[in-house]
mmCIF file of C-alpha atoms in Angstrom:
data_model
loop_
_atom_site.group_PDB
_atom_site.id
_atom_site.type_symbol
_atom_site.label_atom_id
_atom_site.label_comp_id
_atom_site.label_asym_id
_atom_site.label_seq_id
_atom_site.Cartn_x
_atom_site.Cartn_y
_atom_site.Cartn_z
ATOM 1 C CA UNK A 1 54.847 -24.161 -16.203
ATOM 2 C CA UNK A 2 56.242 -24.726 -19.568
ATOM 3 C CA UNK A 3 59.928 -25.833 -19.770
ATOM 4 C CA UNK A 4 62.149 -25.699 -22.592
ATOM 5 C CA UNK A 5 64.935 -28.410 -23.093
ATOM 6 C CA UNK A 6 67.914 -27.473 -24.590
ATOM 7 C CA UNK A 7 70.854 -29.867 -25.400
ATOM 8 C CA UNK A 8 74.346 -29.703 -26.540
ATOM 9 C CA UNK A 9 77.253 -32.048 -27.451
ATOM 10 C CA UNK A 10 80.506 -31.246 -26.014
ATOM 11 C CA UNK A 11 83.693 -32.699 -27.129
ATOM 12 C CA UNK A 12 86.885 -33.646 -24.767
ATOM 13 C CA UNK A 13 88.935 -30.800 -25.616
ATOM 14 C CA UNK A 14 89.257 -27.616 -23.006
ATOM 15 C CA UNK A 15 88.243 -25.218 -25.972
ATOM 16 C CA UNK A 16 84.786 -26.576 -25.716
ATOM 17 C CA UNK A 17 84.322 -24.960 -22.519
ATOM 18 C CA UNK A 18 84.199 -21.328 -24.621
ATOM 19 C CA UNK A 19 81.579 -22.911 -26.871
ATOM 20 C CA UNK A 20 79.572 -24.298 -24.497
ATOM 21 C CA UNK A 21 79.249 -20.528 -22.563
ATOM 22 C CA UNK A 22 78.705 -18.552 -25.987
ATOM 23 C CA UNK A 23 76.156 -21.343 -26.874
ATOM 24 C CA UNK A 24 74.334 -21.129 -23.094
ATOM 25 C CA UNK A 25 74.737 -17.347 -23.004
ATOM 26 C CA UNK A 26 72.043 -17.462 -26.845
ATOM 27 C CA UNK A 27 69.733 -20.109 -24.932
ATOM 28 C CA UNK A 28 69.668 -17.859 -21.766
ATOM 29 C CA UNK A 29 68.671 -15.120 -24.296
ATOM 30 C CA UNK A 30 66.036 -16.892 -26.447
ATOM 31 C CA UNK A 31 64.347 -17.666 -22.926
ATOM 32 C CA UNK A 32 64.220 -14.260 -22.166
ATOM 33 C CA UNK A 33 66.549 -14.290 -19.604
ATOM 34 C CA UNK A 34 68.723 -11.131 -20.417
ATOM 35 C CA UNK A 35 72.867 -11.541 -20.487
ATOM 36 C CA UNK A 36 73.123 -9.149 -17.573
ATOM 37 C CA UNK A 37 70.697 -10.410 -15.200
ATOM 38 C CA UNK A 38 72.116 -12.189 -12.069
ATOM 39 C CA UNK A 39 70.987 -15.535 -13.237
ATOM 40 C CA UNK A 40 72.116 -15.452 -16.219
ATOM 41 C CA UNK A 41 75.740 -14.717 -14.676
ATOM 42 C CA UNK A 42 75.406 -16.918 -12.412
ATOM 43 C CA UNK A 43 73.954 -20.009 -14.826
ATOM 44 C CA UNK A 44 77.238 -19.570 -17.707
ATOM 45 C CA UNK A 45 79.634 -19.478 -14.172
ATOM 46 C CA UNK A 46 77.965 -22.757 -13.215
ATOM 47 C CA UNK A 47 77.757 -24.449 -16.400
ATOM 48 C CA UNK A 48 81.389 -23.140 -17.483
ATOM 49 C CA UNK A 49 82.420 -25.341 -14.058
ATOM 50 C CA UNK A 50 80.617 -28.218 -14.579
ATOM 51 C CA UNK A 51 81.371 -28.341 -18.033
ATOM 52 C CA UNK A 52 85.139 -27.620 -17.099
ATOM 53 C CA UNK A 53 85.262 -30.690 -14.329
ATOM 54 C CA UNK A 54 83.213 -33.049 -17.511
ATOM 55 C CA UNK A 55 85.900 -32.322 -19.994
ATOM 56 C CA UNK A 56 89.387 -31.756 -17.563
ATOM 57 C CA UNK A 57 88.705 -34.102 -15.389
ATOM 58 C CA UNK A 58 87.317 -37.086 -17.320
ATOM 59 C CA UNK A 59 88.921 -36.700 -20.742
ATOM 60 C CA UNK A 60 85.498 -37.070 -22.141
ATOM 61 C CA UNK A 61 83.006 -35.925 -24.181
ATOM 62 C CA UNK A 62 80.244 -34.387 -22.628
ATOM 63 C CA UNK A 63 76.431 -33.633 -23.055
ATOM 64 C CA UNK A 64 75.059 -30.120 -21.570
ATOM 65 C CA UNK A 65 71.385 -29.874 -21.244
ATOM 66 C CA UNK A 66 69.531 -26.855 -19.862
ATOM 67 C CA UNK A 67 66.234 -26.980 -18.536
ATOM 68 C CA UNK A 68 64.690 -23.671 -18.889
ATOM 69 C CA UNK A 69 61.164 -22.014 -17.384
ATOM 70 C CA UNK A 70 59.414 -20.413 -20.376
ATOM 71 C CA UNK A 71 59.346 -16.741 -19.584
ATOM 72 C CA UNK A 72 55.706 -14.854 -20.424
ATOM 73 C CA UNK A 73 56.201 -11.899 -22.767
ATOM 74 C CA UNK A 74 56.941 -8.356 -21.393
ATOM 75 C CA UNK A 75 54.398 -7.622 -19.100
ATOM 76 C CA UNK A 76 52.463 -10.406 -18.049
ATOM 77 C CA UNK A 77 53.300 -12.086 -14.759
ATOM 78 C CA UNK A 78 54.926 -15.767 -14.989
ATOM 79 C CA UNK A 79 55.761 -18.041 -11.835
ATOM 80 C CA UNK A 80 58.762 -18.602 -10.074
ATOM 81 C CA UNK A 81 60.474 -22.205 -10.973
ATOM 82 C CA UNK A 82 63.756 -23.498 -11.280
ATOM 83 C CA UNK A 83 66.546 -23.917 -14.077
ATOM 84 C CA UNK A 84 68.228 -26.994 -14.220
ATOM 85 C CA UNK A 85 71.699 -27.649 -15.598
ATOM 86 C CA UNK A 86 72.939 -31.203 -16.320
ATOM 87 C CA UNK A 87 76.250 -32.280 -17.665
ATOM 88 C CA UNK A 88 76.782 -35.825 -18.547
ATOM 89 C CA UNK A 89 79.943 -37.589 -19.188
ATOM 90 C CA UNK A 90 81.100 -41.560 -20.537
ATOM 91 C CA UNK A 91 82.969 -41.697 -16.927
ATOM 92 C CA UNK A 92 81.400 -43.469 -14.067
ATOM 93 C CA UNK A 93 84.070 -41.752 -11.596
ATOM 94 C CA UNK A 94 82.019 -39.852 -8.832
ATOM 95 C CA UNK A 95 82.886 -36.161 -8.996
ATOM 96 C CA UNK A 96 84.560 -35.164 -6.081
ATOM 97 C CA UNK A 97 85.565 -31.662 -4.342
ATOM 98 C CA UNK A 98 89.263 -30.945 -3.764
ATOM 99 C CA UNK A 99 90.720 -29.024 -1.317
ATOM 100 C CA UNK A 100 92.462 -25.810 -2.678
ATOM 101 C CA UNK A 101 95.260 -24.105 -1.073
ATOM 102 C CA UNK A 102 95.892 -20.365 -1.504
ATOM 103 C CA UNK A 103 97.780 -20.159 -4.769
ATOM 104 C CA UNK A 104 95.840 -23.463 -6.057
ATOM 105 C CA UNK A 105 94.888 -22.874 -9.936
ATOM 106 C CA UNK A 106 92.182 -25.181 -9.663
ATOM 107 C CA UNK A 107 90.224 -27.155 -6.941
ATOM 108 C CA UNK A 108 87.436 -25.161 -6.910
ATOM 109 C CA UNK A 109 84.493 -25.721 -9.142
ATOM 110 C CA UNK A 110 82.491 -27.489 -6.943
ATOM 111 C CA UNK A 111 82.716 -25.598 -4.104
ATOM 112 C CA UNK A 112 82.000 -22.635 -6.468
ATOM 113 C CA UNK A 113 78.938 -25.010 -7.595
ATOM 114 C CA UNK A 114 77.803 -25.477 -4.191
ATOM 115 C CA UNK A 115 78.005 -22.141 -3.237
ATOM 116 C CA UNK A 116 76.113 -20.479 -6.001
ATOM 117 C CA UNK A 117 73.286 -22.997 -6.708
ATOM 118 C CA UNK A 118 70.060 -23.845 -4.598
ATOM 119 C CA UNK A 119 70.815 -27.716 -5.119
ATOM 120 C CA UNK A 120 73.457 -29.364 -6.726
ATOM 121 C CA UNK A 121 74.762 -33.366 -7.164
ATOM 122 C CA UNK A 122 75.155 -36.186 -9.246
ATOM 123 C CA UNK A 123 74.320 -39.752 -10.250
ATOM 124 C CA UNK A 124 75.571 -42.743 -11.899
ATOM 125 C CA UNK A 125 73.497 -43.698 -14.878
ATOM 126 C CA UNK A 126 73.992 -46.192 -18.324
ATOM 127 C CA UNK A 127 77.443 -45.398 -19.531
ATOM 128 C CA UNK A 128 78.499 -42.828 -17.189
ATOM 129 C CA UNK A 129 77.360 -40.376 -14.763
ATOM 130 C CA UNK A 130 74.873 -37.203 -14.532
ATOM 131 C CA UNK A 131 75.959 -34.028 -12.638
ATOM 132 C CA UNK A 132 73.258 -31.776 -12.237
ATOM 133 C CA UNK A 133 72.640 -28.009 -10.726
ATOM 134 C CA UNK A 134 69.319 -26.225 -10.026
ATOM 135 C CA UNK A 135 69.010 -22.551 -9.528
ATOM 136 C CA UNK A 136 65.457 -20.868 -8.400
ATOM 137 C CA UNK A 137 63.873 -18.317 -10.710
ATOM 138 C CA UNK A 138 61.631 -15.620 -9.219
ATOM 139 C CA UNK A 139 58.564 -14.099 -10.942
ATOM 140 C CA UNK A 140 59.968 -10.919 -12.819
ATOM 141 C CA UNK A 141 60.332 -7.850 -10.811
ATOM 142 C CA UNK A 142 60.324 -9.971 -7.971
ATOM 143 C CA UNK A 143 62.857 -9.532 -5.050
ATOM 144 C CA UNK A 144 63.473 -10.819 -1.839
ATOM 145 C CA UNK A 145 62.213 -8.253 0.183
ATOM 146 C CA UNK A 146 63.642 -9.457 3.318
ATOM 147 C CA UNK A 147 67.092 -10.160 3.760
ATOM 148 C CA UNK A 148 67.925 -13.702 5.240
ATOM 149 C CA UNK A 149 71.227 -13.731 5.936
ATOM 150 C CA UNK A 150 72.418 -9.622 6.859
ATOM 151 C CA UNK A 151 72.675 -9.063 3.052
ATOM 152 C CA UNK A 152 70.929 -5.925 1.091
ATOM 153 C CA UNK A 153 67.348 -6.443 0.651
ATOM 154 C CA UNK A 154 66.700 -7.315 -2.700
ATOM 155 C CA UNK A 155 69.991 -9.386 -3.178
ATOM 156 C CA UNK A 156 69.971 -12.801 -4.260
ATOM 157 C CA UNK A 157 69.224 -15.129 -0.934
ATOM 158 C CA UNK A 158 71.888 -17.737 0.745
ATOM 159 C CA UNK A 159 72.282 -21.028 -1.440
ATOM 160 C CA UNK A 160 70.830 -24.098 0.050
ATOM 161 C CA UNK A 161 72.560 -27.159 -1.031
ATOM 162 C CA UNK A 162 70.962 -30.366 -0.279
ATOM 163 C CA UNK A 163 72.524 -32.658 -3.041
ATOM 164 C CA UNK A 164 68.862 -33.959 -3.669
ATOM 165 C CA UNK A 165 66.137 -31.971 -5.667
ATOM 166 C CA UNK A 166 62.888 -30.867 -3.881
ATOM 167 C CA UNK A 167 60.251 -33.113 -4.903
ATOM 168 C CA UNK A 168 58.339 -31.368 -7.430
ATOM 169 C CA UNK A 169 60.943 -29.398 -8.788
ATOM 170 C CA UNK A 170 61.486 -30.654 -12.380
ATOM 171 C CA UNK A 171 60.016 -33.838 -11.377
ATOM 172 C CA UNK A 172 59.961 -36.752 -14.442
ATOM 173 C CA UNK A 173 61.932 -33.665 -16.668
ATOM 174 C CA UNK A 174 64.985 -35.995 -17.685
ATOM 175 C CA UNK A 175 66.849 -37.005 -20.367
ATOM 176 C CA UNK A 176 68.862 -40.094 -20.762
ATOM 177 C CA UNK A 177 71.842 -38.706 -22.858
ATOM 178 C CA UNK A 178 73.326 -41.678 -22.880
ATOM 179 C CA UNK A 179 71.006 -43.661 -25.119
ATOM 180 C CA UNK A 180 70.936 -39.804 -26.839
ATOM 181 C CA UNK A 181 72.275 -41.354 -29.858
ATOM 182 C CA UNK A 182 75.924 -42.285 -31.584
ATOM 183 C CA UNK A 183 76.919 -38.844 -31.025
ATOM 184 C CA UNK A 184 76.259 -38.382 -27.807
ATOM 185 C CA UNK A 185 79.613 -39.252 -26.552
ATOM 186 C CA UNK A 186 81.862 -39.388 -29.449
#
């Protein structure tokens, strides 16, 4: 399977967290993953979190890399695979999930993370740390024709969150953004 790398500086301010959708949401597109399809929702929601916890919660600049499946013209079958997400931050503080009360405004992005990807977690590396997020990509046309967990058939399936990638998956596909360059944090 072919993969595409995509990569994008991120600076500390909040406002980047706009940028960093509207500049996913073209990726998605020149992929051929169209702006209304469930993963595409779901991708900008996850990258808009972990791109959110990089910038709030660190002060930091930030690196977002997507690690796309080529899609196969209209047509002609392609396999199933996985897109990655990474965000990657100066910071060597571990990312940790809070515990949000009812009227909490925040304290939530990582158990929306954990919810919504198949595999999720993080590690330290040169100059900082590496969160990453994996989401499983069907063939096209391709549902889940039976339902694992009560849900409609044809729905996306439960999550599974391991912290730890399957082996396989995006194996060796990596990118050390922080020997990336100067720019790469500031």
């Amino acid at each position: 399977m072919q993969v595409l790398l995509e990569q994008l500086e991120i600076g500390s301010d909040p406002t980047e967290v706009g940028r960093a959708r509207r500049w996913a949401r073209a990726r998605l597109a020149g992929s051929g993953v169209d702006a209304d399809e469930p993963l595409a929702e779901t991708l900008i929601l996850l990258i808009s979190e972990l791109v959110t916890n990089a910038v709030v919660h660190t002060g930091c600049p930030a690196v977002l890399c997507m690690l796309l499946p080529r899609r196969c013209p209209a047509g002609v079958a392609h396999e199933a695979g996985s897109v990655r997400v990474e965000v990657a931050d100066a910071s060597s503080r571990a990312p940790r999930r809070r515990l949000a009360e009812g009227e909490d405004t925040g304290g939530r992005g990582l158990e929306l993370v954990s919810g919504l990807a198949d595999r999720w977690g993080w590690e330290h590396e040169p100059g900082g740390k590496r969160v990453w997020c994996e989401l499983d990509t069907a063939p096209l046309g391709a549902v889940d024709p039976v339902p694992a967990n009560g849900r409609e058939p044809g729905t996306r399936r439960e999550a599974r969150v391991s912290g730890e990638p399957r082996a396989g998956v995006n194996a060796g596909v990596r990118v050390n953004v922080a020997g990336a360059g100067a720019g790469a944090f500031g």
